[in-house]
Coordinates of C-alpha atoms in Angstrom, one line a residue:
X1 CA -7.7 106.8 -29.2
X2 CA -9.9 104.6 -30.9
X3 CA -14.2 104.8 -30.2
X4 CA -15.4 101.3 -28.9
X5 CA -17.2 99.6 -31.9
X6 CA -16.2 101.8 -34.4
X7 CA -13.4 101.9 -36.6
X8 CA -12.7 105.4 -35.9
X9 CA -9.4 107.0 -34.3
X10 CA -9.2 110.6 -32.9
X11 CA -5.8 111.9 -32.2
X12 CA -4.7 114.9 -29.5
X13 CA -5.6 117.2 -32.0
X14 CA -9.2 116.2 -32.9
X15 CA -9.7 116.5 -29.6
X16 CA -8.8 120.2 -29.5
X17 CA -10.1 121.1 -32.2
X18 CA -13.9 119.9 -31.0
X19 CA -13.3 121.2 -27.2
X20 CA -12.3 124.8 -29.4
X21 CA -15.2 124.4 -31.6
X22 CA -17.6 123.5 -28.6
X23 CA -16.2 126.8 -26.5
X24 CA -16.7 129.2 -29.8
X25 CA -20.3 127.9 -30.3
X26 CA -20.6 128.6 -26.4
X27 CA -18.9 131.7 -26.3
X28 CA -20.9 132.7 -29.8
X29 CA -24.2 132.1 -27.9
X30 CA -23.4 133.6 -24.1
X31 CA -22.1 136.8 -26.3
X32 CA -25.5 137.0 -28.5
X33 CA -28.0 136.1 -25.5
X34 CA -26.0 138.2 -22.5
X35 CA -24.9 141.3 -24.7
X36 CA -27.9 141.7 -27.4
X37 CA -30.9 140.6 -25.1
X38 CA -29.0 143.3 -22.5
X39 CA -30.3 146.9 -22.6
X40 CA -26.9 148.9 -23.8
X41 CA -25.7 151.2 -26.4
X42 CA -24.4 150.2 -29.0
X43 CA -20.8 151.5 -28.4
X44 CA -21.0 149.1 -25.2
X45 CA -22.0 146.5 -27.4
X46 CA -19.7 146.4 -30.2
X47 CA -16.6 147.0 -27.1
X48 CA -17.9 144.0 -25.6
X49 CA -17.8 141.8 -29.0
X50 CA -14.6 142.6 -29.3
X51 CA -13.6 141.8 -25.6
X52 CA -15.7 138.1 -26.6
X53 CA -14.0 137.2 -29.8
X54 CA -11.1 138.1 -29.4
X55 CA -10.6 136.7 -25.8
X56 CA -12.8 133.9 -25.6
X57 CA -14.0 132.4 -22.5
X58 CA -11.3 135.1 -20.7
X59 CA -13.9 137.5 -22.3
X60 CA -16.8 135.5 -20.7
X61 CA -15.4 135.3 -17.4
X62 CA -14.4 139.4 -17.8
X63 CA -18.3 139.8 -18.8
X64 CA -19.8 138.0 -16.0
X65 CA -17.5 140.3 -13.4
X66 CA -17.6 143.8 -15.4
X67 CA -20.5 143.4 -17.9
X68 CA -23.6 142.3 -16.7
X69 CA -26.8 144.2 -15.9
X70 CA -29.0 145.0 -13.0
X71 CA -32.3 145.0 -12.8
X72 CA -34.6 146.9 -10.5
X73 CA -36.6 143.8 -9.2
X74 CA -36.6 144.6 -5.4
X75 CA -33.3 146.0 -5.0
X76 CA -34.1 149.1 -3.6
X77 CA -38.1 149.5 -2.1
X78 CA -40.2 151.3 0.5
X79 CA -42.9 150.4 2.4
X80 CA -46.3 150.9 0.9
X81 CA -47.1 153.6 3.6
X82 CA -43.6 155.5 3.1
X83 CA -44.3 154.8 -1.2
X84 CA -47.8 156.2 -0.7
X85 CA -45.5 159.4 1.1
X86 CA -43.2 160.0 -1.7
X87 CA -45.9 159.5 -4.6
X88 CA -48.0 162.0 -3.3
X89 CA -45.6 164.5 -2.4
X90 CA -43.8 164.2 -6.3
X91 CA -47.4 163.8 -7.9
X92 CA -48.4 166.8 -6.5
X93 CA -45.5 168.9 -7.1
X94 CA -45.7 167.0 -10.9
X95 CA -49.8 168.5 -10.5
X96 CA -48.5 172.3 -9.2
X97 CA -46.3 172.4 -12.0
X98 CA -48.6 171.1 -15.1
X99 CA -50.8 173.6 -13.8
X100 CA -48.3 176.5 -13.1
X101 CA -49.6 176.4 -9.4
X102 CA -45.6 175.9 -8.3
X103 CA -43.8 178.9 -8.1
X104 CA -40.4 179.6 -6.4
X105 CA -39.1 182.7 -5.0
X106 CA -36.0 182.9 -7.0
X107 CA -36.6 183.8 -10.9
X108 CA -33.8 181.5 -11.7
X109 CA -35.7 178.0 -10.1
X110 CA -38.7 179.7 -12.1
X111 CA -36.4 179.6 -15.5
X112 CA -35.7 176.4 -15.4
X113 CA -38.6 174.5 -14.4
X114 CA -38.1 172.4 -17.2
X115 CA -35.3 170.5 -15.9
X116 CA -36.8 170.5 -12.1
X117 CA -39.8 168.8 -14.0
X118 CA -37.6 166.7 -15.8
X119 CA -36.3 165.0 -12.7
X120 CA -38.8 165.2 -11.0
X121 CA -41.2 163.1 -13.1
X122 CA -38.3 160.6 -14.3
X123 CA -36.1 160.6 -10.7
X124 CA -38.8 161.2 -8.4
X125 CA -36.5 163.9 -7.1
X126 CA -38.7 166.6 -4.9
X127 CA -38.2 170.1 -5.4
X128 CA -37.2 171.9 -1.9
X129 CA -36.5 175.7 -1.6
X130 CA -35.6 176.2 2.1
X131 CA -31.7 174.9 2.3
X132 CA -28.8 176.9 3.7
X133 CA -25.6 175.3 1.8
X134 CA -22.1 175.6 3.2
X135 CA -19.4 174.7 0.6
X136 CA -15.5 173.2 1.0
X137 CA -13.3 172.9 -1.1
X138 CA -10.9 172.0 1.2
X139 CA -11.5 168.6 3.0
X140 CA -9.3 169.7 6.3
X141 CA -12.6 172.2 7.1
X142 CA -15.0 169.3 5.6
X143 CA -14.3 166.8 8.3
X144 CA -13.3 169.2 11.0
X145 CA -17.0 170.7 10.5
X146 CA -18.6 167.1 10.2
X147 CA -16.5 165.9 13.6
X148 CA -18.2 168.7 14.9
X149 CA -21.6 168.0 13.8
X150 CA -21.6 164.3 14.8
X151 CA -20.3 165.4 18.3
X152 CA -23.8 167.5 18.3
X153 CA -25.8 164.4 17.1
X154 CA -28.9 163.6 19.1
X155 CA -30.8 161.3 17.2
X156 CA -29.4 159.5 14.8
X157 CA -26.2 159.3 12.2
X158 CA -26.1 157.4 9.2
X159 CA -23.2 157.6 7.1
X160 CA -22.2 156.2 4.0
X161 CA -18.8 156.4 1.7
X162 CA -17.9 154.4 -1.2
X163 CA -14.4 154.5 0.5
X164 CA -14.1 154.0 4.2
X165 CA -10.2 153.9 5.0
X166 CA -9.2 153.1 8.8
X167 CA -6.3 155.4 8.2
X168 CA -5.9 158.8 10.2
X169 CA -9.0 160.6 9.7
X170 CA -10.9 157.5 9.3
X171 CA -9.6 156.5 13.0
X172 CA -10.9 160.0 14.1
X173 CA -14.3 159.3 12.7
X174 CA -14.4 155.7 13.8
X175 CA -13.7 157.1 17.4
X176 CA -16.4 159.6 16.9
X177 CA -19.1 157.9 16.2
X178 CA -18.6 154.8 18.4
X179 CA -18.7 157.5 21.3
X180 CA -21.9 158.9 20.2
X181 CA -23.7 155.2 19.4
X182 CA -21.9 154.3 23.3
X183 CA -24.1 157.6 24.2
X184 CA -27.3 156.3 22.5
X185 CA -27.4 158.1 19.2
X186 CA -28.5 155.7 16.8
X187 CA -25.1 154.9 13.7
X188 CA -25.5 153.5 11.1
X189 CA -22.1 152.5 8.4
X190 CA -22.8 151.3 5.2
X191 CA -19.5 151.2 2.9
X192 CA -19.3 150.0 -0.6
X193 CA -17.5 146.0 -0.9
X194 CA -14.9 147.3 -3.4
X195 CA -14.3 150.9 -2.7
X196 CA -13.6 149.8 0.7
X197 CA -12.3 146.5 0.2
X198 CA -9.8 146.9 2.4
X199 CA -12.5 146.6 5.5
X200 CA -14.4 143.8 6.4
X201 CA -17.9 143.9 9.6
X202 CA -14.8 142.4 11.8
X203 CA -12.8 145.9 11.3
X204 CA -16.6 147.2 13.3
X205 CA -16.8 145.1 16.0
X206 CA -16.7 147.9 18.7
X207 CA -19.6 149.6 17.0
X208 CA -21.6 146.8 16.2
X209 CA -21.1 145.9 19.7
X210 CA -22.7 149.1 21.2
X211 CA -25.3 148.8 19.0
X212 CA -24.3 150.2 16.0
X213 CA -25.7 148.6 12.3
X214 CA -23.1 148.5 9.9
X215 CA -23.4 147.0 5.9
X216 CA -21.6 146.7 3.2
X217 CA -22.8 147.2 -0.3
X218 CA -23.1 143.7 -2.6
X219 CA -20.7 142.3 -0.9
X220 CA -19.1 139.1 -2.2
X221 CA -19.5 135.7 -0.8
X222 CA -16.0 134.7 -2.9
X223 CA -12.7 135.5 -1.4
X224 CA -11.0 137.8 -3.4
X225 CA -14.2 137.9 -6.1
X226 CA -17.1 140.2 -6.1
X227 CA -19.3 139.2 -9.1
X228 CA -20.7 142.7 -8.6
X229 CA -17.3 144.4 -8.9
X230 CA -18.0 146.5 -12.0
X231 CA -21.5 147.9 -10.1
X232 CA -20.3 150.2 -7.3
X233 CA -22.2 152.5 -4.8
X234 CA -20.1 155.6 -5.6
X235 CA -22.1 157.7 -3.0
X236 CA -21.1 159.9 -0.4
X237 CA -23.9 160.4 2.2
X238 CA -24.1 161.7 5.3
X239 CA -26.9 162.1 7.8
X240 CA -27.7 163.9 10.9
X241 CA -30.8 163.3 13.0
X242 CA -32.6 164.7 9.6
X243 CA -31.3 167.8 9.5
X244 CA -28.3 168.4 8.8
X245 CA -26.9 166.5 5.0
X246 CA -23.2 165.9 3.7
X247 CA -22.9 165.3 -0.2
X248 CA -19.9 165.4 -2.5
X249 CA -16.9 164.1 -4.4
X250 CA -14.2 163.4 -1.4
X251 CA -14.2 160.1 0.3
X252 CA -13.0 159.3 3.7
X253 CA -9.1 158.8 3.5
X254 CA -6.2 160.8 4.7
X255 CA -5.4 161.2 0.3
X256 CA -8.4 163.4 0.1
X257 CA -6.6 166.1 2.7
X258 CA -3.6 166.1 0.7
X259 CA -2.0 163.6 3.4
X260 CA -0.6 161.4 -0.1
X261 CA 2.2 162.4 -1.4
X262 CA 1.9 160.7 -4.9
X263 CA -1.5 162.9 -5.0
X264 CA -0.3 166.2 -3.9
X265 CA -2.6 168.6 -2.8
X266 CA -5.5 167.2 -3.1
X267 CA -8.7 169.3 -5.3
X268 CA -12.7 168.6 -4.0
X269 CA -15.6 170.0 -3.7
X270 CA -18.5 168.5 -0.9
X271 CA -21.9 170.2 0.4
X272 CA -22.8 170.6 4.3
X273 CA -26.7 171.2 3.6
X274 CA -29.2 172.3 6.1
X275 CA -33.1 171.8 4.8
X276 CA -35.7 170.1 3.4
X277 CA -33.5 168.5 0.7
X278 CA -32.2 166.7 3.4
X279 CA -34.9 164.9 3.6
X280 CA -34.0 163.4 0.2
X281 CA -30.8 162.6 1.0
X282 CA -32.3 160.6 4.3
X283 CA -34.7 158.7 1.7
X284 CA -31.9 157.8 -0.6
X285 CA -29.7 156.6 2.1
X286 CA -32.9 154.4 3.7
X287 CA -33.5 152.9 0.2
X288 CA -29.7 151.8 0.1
X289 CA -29.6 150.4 3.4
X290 CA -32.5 148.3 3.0
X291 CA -31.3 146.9 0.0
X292 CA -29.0 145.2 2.2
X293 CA -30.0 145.0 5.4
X294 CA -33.3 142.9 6.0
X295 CA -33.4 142.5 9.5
X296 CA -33.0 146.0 10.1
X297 CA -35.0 147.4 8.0
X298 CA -35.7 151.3 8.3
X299 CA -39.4 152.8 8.1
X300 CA -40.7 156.1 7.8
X301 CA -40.3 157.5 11.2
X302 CA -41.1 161.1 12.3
X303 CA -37.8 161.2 14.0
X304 CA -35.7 160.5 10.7
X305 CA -37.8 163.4 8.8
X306 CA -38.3 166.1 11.6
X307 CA -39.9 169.2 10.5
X308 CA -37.5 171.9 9.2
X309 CA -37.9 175.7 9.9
X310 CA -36.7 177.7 6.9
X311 CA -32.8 177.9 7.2
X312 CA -31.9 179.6 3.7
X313 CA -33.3 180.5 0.0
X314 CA -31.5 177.5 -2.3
X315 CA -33.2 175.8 -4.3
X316 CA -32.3 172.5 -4.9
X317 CA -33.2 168.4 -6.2
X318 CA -31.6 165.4 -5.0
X319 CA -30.8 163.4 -8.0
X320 CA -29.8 159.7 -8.0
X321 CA -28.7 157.1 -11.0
X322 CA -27.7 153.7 -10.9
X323 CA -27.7 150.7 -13.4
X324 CA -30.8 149.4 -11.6
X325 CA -32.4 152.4 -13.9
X326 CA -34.1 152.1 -17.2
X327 CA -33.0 156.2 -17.3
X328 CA -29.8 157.8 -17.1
X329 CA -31.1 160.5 -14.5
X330 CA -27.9 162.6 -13.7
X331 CA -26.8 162.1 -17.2
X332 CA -30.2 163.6 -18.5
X333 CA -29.4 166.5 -15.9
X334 CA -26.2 167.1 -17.4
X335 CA -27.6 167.0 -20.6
X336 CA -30.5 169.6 -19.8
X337 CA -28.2 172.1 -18.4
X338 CA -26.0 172.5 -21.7
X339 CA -29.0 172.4 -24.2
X340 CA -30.2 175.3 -21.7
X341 CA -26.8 176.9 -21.6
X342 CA -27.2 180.8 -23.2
X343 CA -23.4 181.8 -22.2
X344 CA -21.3 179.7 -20.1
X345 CA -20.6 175.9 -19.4
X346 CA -18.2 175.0 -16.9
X347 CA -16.9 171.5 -16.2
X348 CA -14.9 170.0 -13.4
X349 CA -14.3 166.7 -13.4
X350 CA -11.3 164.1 -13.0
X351 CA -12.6 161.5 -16.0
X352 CA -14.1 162.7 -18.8
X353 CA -15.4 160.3 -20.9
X354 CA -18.8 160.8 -21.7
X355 CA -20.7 158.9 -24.5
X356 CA -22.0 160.5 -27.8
X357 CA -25.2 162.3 -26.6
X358 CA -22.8 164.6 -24.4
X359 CA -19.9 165.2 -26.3
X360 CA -22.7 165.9 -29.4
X361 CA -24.3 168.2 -27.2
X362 CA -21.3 170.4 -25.9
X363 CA -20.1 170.2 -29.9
X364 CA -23.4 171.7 -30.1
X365 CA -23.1 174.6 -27.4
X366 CA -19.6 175.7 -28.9
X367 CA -20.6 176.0 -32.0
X368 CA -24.0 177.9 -30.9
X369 CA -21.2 180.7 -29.4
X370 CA -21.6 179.2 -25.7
X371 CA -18.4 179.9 -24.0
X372 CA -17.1 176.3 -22.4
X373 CA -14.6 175.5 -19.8
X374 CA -13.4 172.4 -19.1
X375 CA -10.8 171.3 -16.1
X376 CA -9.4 167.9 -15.5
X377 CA -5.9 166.8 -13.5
X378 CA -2.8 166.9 -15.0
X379 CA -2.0 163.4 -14.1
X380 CA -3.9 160.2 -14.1
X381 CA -4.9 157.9 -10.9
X382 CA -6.0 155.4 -13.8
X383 CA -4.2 155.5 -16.6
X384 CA -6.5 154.1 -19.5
X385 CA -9.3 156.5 -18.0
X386 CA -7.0 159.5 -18.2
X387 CA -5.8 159.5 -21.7
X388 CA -9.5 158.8 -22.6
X389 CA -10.0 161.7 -21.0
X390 CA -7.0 163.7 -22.4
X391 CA -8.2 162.6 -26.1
X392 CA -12.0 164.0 -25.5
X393 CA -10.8 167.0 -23.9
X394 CA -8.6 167.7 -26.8
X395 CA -11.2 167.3 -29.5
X396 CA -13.4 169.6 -27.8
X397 CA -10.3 172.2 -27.4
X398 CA -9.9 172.4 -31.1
X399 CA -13.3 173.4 -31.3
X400 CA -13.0 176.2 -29.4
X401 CA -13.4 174.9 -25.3
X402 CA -10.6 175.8 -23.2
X403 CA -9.1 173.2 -21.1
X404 CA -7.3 173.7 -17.7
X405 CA -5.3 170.8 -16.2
X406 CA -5.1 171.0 -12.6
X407 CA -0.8 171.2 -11.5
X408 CA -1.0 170.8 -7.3
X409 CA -2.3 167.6 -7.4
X410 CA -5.5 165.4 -8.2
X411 CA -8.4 167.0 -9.5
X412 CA -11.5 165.0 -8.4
X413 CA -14.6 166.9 -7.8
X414 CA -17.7 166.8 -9.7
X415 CA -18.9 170.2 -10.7
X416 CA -21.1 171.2 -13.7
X417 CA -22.7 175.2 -13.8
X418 CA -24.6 177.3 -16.3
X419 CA -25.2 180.6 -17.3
X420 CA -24.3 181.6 -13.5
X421 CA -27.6 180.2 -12.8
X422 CA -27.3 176.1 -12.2
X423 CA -25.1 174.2 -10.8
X424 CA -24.6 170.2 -10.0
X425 CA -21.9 169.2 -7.3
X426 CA -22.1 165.1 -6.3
X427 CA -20.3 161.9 -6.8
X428 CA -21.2 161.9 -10.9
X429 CA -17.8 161.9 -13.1
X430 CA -18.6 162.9 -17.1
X431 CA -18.3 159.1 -18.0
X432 CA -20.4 156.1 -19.1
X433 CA -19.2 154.4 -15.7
X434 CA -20.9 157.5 -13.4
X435 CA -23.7 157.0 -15.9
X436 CA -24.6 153.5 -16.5
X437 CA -22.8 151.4 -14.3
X438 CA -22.4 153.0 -10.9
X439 CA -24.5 154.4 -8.4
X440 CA -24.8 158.3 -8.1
X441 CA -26.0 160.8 -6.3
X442 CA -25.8 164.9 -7.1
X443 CA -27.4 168.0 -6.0
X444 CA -28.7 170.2 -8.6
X445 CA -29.2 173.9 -7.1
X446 CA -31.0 176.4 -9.3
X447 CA -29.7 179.5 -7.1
X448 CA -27.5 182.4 -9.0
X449 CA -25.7 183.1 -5.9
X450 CA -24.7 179.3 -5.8
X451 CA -23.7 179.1 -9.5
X452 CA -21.6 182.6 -9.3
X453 CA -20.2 180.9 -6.0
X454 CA -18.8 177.8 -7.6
X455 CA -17.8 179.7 -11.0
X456 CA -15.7 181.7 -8.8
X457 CA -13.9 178.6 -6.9
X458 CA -13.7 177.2 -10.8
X459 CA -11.7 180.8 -11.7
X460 CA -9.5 180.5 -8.6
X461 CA -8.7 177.2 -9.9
X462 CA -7.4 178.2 -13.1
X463 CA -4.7 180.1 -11.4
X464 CA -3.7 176.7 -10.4
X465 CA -3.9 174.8 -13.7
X466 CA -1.8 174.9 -17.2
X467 CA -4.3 175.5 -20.2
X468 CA -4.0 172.9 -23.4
X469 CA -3.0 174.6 -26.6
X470 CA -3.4 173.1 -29.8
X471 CA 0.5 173.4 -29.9
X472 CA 0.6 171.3 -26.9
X473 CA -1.3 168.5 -27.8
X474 CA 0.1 167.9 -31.5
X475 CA 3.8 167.7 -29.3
X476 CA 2.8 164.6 -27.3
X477 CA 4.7 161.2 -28.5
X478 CA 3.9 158.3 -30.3
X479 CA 3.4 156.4 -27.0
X480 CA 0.7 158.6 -25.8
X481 CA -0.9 158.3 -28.7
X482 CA -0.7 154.9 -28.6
X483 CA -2.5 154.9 -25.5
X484 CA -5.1 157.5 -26.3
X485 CA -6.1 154.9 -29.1
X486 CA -6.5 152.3 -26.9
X487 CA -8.5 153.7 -24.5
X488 CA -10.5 155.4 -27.0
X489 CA -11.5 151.8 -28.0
X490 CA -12.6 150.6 -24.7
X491 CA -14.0 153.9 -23.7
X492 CA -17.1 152.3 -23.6
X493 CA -16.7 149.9 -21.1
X494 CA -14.1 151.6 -18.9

C-alpha cells in the first residue's frame, strides 16, 4: 500500500507491527493507571502484571471483568435519621469502652475487649449480649427449623442467599414464602446475579405479583456478562419480623443436604440467632437492599427493630467486609483472634488461601507453642483453589499444625475458635477472595460455652477426616505438583 503523496510503501506486516506496537503502549498504560493507581497488595499486583503482559488485551478484557475496584461512593447508605441511630449507638459503646464504663457479664467478652473494640470502631459492628444461638451442622434441621419459622412470620421476612436454586428445597421455600406474602407478611428476595445466575425476576413472578420485592445483586445489563462477576455478595441472611436471624456458610440448594451425589454428604455449619444482634443482621440486610433497590427503599421502622426481651447470655458482633472497604474487617478479626490465641487455634474452612499477614501470623502462633488445627475437604469443587489450599495447608503442617481432610464429602463451613473462648461462624473462607473481593458477613461470639460447643463439633469431625502426614504429602506426583505451582502463582487473584 502506498501513502497518497508520499513515496512511501507499507506492506501487511508494517501494518501489524504498528497495530501490535499501538495495543502494547495501550495495554502498557491501562496496566500502570488501573493496577498501580488501584489500592492492592502487592502480590495482587505483580499476579496481575503478569496476567497483562503476558496476555495482552485478553489480560485487559480479564481485568476489566475480575480485577477492578469498588469504591464506597453511595453504594451502600442510610438515611440521615437511621445514620444518626447507628453513630450514636457505636460512639457510645466506643465512649463506655474508652472509659471502662462497658462491662459484660461473661469474663470471656471482658478478655477480649480489644477485638470487640476493634470492630467496633473500624466495622461499626455493635456489641450485643442478650442472644440465644441455636447451631446445625446439618442442613436437613437448618431448613426444616427455618420452614418452620417463616410459617410463624408475622411481620415481615427478608431473605438473602448468594445461591438461590429453584431445585427441591428451593421449591419448598419458594412455596413458603409466597403463602406468607399471599397472607400479608411483608418478603423480601434479594439473590446474588452470579451465584444464582441460573434465576432471573421472571423465575419470581408469583411473588412479585402478591406483593413481594425481589432484587438481584449488580446484576448485569449484558447477556451472558456481568462486568461485576469477580465482586460477589457471598452472604447468607435471613430475617424474621426482627427477631429471629439466620447466618452461615450453606446456601439454598438441595447439594447442601447432601442431595448431590458428586458432593457426598455434605459438611456446614449456619446460626439460628434470637436477640439483639439481630438487629445487625436486619441493618446489614437494609443496607444491601438499598443498594439496589431505589424505589423501595427501606427506612428505620419500629416494626423492623422491635424491642427484644433477654433470650440468652451470648455475646456476640456482626461483622461485614466487602471490596467497597478501605479495611479488611473479618480479615482483621481473624487476625486478632490468633495474635490472642494462648492454647488453641482451630480452623475450618473449604479454601485456604490466605495472604501473607495470616499465614505469618499462624507461623507465628506455632512456633509461640499454640496448638493449631486445620480442616479442609479431601476433594476440590475448584480445582486451582484446592491445591492452593493443599500447598498452604502443607507448609503449615510441616511446622507443626495438624491437618484433617474431610472424607464424606465437601467441607464448606466457615469456622475459626480460640482458646475455647472465641469463635467466628459466617460466609468468610481463609482467602484473599472472602477478604478483598467479596462481600462477607460473620458472627463473632465471645462466649466459652459457644467456643467449647463448636471445638467439640470440630473434634467430632476428625473422626470423619484423614490427617496429612509429612509422608503423605512428599508421595503426591509430579502432576500435583505441577498444579500446586500454578495455583500458588495466581493465588493472589484467585
Amino acid at each position: 500500500m502506498q501513502i497518497p503523496f508520499l513515496d512511501i510503501y507499507i506492506t501487511d506486516a508494517t501494518v501489524i507491527t504498528i497495530v501490535t506496537v499501538i495495543l502494547f503502549i495501550i495495554n502498557f498504560l491501562l496496566a500502570g493507571g488501573l493496577v498501580f493507581l488501584e489500592r492492592r497488595s502487592a502480590q495482587s499486583v505483580w499476579a496481575w502484571i503478569l496476567v497483562l503482559f503476558f496476555l495482552p488485551i485478553v489480560g485487559f478484557i480479564l481485568y476489566m471483568l475480575f480485577g477492578r475496584t469498588i469504591y464506597r461512593q453511595d453504594l451502600f447508605k442510610l438515611d440521615e435519621d437511621d445514620k444518626v441511630g447507628l453513630e450514636h449507638l457505636v460512639s457510645e459503646q466506643l465512649e463506655e469502652i474508652k472509659h471502662n464504663r462497658l462491662t459484660f457479664s461473661n469474663a470471656v467478652a471482658e478478655k477480649h475487649k480489644k477485638q470487640i473494640h476493634m470492630l467496633l470502631y473500624n466495622n461499626q459492628s455493635f456489641v450485643t449480649s442478650n442472644n440465644d444461638v441455636t447451631t446445625f451442622t446439618d442442613m436437613n434441621n437448618k431448613f426444616a427449623q427455618m420452614l418452620k419459622d417463616i410459617e410463624n412470620a408475622e411481620d415481615h421476612i427478608h431473605f438473602q442467599y448468594y445461591i438461590f436454586k429453584l431445585d427441591n428445597i428451593g421449591k419448598e421455600l419458594y412455596r413458603a414464602l409466597l403463602k406468607k406474602q399471599k397472607e400479608g407478611v411483608s418478603v423480601r428476595i434479594l439473590y446474588d446475579d452470579i451465584g444464582s445466575r441460573s434465576l432471573s425476576l421472571r423465575n419470581f413472578s408469583d411473588i412479585r405479583d402478591a406483593g413481594g420485592l425481589v432484587e438481584a445483586f449488580f446484576p448485569s445489563k449484558l447477556p451472558l456478562i456481568n462486568p461485576r462477576i469477580n465482586n460477589r455478595n457471598h452472604r447468607k441472611i435471613v430475617v424474621i419480623d426482627g427477631k429471629i436471624g439466620y447466618i452461615g456458610g450453606a446456601n439454598v440448594g438441595d447439594e447442601y443436604l447432601g442431595r448431590d451425589p458428586k458432593m457426598g454428604a455434605w459438611r456446614d455449619t449456619h446460626l439460628r440467632i434470637e436477640g439483639n444482634a439481630v438487629k445487625s443482621l436486619q441493618l446489614r440486610f437494609m443496607l444491601d437492599w438499598n443498594s439496589h433497590d431505589t424505589r423501595n427503599n427501606m427506612k428505620h421502622e419500629d416494626h423492623y427493630f422491635p424491642e427484644i426481651d433477654s433470650v440468652g447470655e451470648t455475646t456476640m458482633q456482626i461483622a461485614s467486609s466487602g471490596p467497597d472497604e478501605d479495611y479488611q474487617q473479618i480479615k482483621y478479626g481473624y487476625l486478632k483472634m490468633i495474635y490472642r490465641a494462648q492454647h488453641t487455634i482451630h480452623i475450618q474452612s473449604p479454601y485456604f488461601i490466605p495472604d501473607q499477614s495470616i499465614m505469618e501470623a499462624i507461623r507465628i502462633a506455632i512456633l509461640s507453642g499454640v496448638k493449631v488445627k486445620i480442616m479442609i475437604p479431601s476433594f476440590p469443587d475448584h480445582p486451582f483453589v484446592y491445591w492452593a489450599t493443599y500447598s498452604n495447608v502443607a507448609s503449615l503442617m510441616k511446622m507443626g499444625a495438624e491437618v484433617y481432610m474431610y472424607q464424606p464429602g465437601f467441607l464448606h463451613q466457615k469456622v475459626f475458635i480460640i482458646d475455647d473462648e472465641v469463635v467466628s461462624v459466617g460466609t468468610t473462607n481463609v482467602d484473599n477472595r472472602s477478604f478483598i473481593l467479596n462481600f462477607e458477613v460473620n458472627a463473632f461470639m465471645y462466649d466459652d460455652e459457644e467456643a467449647v460447643k463448636h471445638r467439640k463439633i470440630f473434634e467430632e469431625d476428625i473422626k470423619h477426616c484423614e490427617i496429612l502426614t509429612a509422608e503423605k504429602y512428599e508421595k503426591r506426583g509430579l502432576w500435583i505438583k505441577m498444579k500446586e505451582g500454578l495455583a500458588n502463582l495466581i493465588s493472589p487473584i484467585l
